[in-house]
Short mmCIF file of C-alpha atoms in Angstrom, two decimals:
data_model
loop_
_atom_site.label_atom_id
_atom_site.label_comp_id
_atom_site.label_asym_id
_atom_site.label_seq_id
_atom_site.Cartn_x
_atom_site.Cartn_y
_atom_site.Cartn_z
CA UNK A 838 91.89 48.79 -20.92
CA UNK A 839 91.62 50.24 -17.53
CA UNK A 840 90.02 48.29 -14.73
CA UNK A 841 87.77 51.21 -13.68
CA UNK A 842 86.22 50.85 -17.27
CA UNK A 843 84.72 47.53 -16.36
CA UNK A 844 81.95 49.15 -14.32
CA UNK A 845 80.16 49.88 -17.65
CA UNK A 846 80.31 46.38 -18.80
CA UNK A 847 78.78 45.02 -15.47
CA UNK A 848 81.97 43.79 -13.64
CA UNK A 849 82.00 45.69 -10.35
CA UNK A 850 83.77 45.56 -6.95
CA UNK A 851 83.22 42.13 -5.16
CA UNK A 852 82.45 38.88 -6.69
CA UNK A 853 80.73 38.95 -10.14
CA UNK A 854 78.92 35.87 -11.30
CA UNK A 855 79.90 35.67 -14.76
CA UNK A 856 80.07 32.77 -17.54
CA UNK A 857 83.64 32.26 -18.54
CA UNK A 858 84.24 31.13 -22.11
CA UNK A 859 87.52 29.62 -23.03
CA UNK A 860 89.09 27.21 -25.53
CA UNK A 861 90.35 28.07 -29.02
CA UNK A 862 89.64 24.89 -30.81
CA UNK A 863 86.74 23.52 -28.51
CA UNK A 864 84.70 26.27 -26.81
CA UNK A 865 83.62 25.80 -23.33
CA UNK A 866 81.58 27.71 -21.04
CA UNK A 867 81.24 27.50 -17.33
CA UNK A 868 79.90 29.84 -14.49
CA UNK A 869 82.55 31.23 -12.04
CA UNK A 870 82.76 34.02 -9.62
CA UNK A 871 85.22 36.72 -10.89
CA UNK A 872 86.94 38.65 -8.10
CA UNK A 873 87.52 42.31 -8.21
CA UNK A 874 89.12 43.99 -5.16
CA UNK A 875 91.45 46.93 -4.70
CA UNK A 876 91.83 47.63 -8.50
CA UNK A 877 92.84 44.12 -9.21
CA UNK A 878 90.90 41.08 -10.69
CA UNK A 879 91.49 37.48 -9.95
CA UNK A 880 90.02 34.06 -10.86
CA UNK A 881 90.38 30.75 -8.96
CA UNK A 882 89.93 27.63 -11.16
CA UNK A 883 90.06 24.03 -9.81
CA UNK A 884 91.67 21.23 -11.46
CA UNK A 885 89.70 18.62 -13.12
CA UNK A 886 87.60 21.09 -15.23
CA UNK A 887 87.82 21.90 -18.77
CA UNK A 888 87.97 25.62 -18.00
CA UNK A 889 91.08 24.90 -15.90
CA UNK A 890 92.71 23.04 -18.72
CA UNK A 891 91.87 25.68 -21.35
CA UNK A 892 93.01 28.86 -19.35
CA UNK A 893 96.11 27.00 -18.11
CA UNK A 894 97.00 26.25 -21.72
CA UNK A 895 95.78 29.52 -23.50
CA UNK A 896 96.16 32.14 -20.88
CA UNK A 897 93.10 34.00 -22.15
CA UNK A 898 89.22 33.70 -21.84
CA UNK A 899 86.25 36.00 -21.95
CA UNK A 900 83.97 36.87 -19.04
CA UNK A 901 80.48 37.15 -20.35
CA UNK A 902 77.88 39.09 -18.25
CA UNK A 903 74.23 37.74 -18.58
CA UNK A 904 71.05 37.61 -16.56
CA UNK A 905 69.82 34.50 -18.38
CA UNK A 906 69.17 31.74 -15.83
CA UNK A 907 69.06 29.11 -18.55
CA UNK A 908 72.59 29.83 -19.75
CA UNK A 909 73.85 29.58 -16.07
CA UNK A 910 72.19 26.30 -15.44
CA UNK A 911 73.09 24.73 -18.90
CA UNK A 912 76.74 25.87 -18.63
CA UNK A 913 76.95 24.45 -15.13
CA UNK A 914 75.96 20.85 -16.11
CA UNK A 915 76.72 20.53 -19.81
CA UNK A 916 78.68 22.52 -22.51
CA UNK A 917 76.81 24.82 -24.70
CA UNK A 918 76.05 24.14 -28.25
CA UNK A 919 78.53 25.73 -30.89
CA UNK A 920 75.63 27.99 -32.10
CA UNK A 921 75.69 29.72 -28.87
CA UNK A 922 79.41 31.03 -29.51
CA UNK A 923 80.81 33.89 -31.44
CA UNK A 924 84.66 34.79 -31.63
CA UNK A 925 86.85 37.62 -30.82
CA UNK A 926 90.24 38.00 -32.40
CA UNK A 927 93.02 38.83 -30.14
CA UNK A 928 96.85 38.38 -31.28
CA UNK A 929 96.18 36.11 -34.03
CA UNK A 930 93.87 33.90 -31.84
CA UNK A 931 90.14 33.63 -31.46
CA UNK A 932 88.45 33.60 -28.21
CA UNK A 933 84.95 32.27 -27.93
CA UNK A 934 82.27 34.76 -26.57
CA UNK A 935 78.56 34.11 -25.76
CA UNK A 936 76.42 35.53 -28.46
CA UNK A 937 73.48 36.28 -26.19
CA UNK A 938 75.41 37.99 -23.21
CA UNK A 939 74.83 41.67 -22.29
CA UNK A 940 78.60 42.22 -22.48
CA UNK A 941 81.80 40.10 -22.86
CA UNK A 942 85.26 41.26 -21.37
CA UNK A 943 88.41 39.70 -22.92
CA UNK A 944 91.15 38.84 -20.36
CA UNK A 945 94.48 37.55 -20.45
CA UNK A 946 96.38 36.01 -17.34
CA UNK A 947 99.15 37.90 -15.63
CA UNK A 948 100.70 36.13 -12.38
CA UNK A 949 99.50 32.57 -11.87
CA UNK A 950 99.78 30.74 -8.74
CA UNK A 951 99.30 26.83 -8.59
CA UNK A 952 98.10 24.71 -5.55
CA UNK A 953 97.52 20.95 -5.37
CA UNK A 954 93.81 21.71 -6.04
CA UNK A 955 93.68 25.00 -8.16
CA UNK A 956 95.13 27.76 -9.70
CA UNK A 957 94.63 31.40 -8.97
CA UNK A 958 95.40 34.01 -11.63
CA UNK A 959 95.58 37.82 -11.70
CA UNK A 960 93.82 38.78 -14.87
CA UNK A 961 94.35 41.68 -17.14
CA UNK A 962 91.28 43.16 -19.10
CA UNK A 963 92.28 43.57 -22.84
CA UNK A 964 88.96 44.81 -24.48
CA UNK A 965 85.23 44.39 -24.07
CA UNK A 966 82.12 44.12 -26.18
CA UNK A 967 78.71 45.51 -25.08
CA UNK A 968 75.54 43.95 -26.70
CA UNK A 969 72.72 45.15 -24.69
CA UNK A 970 72.75 48.26 -22.23
CA UNK A 971 68.70 47.80 -21.34
CA UNK A 972 68.27 48.01 -17.72
CA UNK A 973 66.87 45.00 -15.87
CA UNK A 974 65.61 44.84 -12.17
CA UNK A 975 66.97 42.14 -9.88
CA UNK A 976 64.74 39.28 -9.69
CA UNK A 977 65.02 37.10 -6.60
CA UNK A 978 64.12 34.13 -8.77
CA UNK A 979 67.27 34.47 -10.81
CA UNK A 980 69.60 34.96 -7.91
CA UNK A 981 68.16 31.82 -6.23
CA UNK A 982 68.54 29.59 -9.11
CA UNK A 983 72.03 30.55 -9.58
CA UNK A 984 72.57 29.95 -5.83
CA UNK A 985 70.93 26.57 -6.26
CA UNK A 986 73.30 25.61 -9.12
CA UNK A 987 76.19 26.40 -6.86
CA UNK A 988 74.91 24.35 -4.10
CA UNK A 989 74.25 21.49 -6.71
CA UNK A 990 77.94 21.48 -7.60
CA UNK A 991 79.01 21.38 -4.02
CA UNK A 992 76.60 18.44 -3.53
CA UNK A 993 78.09 16.48 -6.37
CA UNK A 994 81.59 17.06 -5.01
CA UNK A 995 80.84 16.40 -1.33
CA UNK A 996 77.60 14.20 -1.12
CA UNK A 997 76.55 16.38 1.86
CA UNK A 998 72.70 16.39 2.14
CA UNK A 999 72.80 19.87 3.75
CA UNK A 1000 73.15 21.37 0.18
CA UNK A 1001 69.99 19.56 -0.97
CA UNK A 1002 68.26 21.39 1.87
CA UNK A 1003 69.71 24.80 0.63
CA UNK A 1004 68.63 23.89 -2.97
CA UNK A 1005 65.06 23.25 -1.73
CA UNK A 1006 64.88 26.71 -0.11
CA UNK A 1007 66.17 28.29 -3.26
CA UNK A 1008 63.84 26.60 -5.34
CA UNK A 1009 60.85 27.85 -3.40
CA UNK A 1010 61.97 31.42 -3.97
CA UNK A 1011 62.58 30.67 -7.79
CA UNK A 1012 59.05 29.29 -8.26
CA UNK A 1013 57.65 32.16 -6.11
CA UNK A 1014 59.49 35.04 -7.66
CA UNK A 1015 60.88 33.88 -10.87
CA UNK A 1016 59.56 34.50 -14.35
CA UNK A 1017 59.18 31.65 -16.93
CA UNK A 1018 62.85 31.47 -17.83
CA UNK A 1019 63.86 31.17 -14.11
CA UNK A 1020 61.17 28.44 -13.69
CA UNK A 1021 62.49 26.51 -16.85
CA UNK A 1022 66.07 26.82 -15.53
CA UNK A 1023 64.94 25.57 -12.17
CA UNK A 1024 63.16 22.60 -13.95
CA UNK A 1025 66.42 21.69 -15.71
CA UNK A 1026 68.45 22.14 -12.57
CA UNK A 1027 66.13 19.84 -10.61
CA UNK A 1028 66.46 17.06 -13.22
CA UNK A 1029 70.28 17.43 -13.11
CA UNK A 1030 70.05 17.24 -9.36
CA UNK A 1031 68.02 13.88 -9.56
CA UNK A 1032 70.78 12.56 -11.89
CA UNK A 1033 73.53 13.61 -9.56
CA UNK A 1034 71.81 11.73 -6.50
CA UNK A 1035 72.08 8.36 -8.44
CA UNK A 1036 75.77 8.68 -8.20
CA UNK A 1037 76.21 10.24 -4.90
CA UNK A 1038 76.42 7.86 -1.91
CA UNK A 1039 74.10 8.84 0.86
CA UNK A 1040 71.83 11.06 -1.29
CA UNK A 1041 68.29 11.63 -0.43
CA UNK A 1042 65.55 9.63 -2.19
CA UNK A 1043 64.68 11.16 -5.46
CA UNK A 1044 60.98 10.47 -5.15
#
């Protein structure tokens, strides 16, 4: 599969926010930024995550394109249920995909570089599945809730209250511009942040 073909599956130049599914035996889903630049594609995965361990072991995964904010938030803080996955056969193995994604692209890892904190892999597209070609306008509520989820993971790692302020700004946009699914995702995100605050030293009061 040529990299130029990825455009029609929603993975374009720059950083595409996708949900990566991995794990042959126990499927896992997690949002990541997939980097496409100069006709090459990369992922960077940090140690300590299930996604890191799965990709390190299996050397393959699927990049799922979706505009569903609930899938982004739920897969950020917990694993999705088995009913959310379907499977794609590749070289006698089965790779998990998201059932409700607009499209899914199956990748294998090429060159992998390891550091103390992470691994970076150049990845090769093998095949793709398109489930939904319906156009959808950009909704600021969606982009804001995804950005808030990213800030939440950084707050969990660092305990820096500046991320809480950024989350508040994102939430204001989501509740102003988002539809019901964006607002439902924001509600879940705020609950998860309150749980994170209980374990982060120096966090703001939850009231």
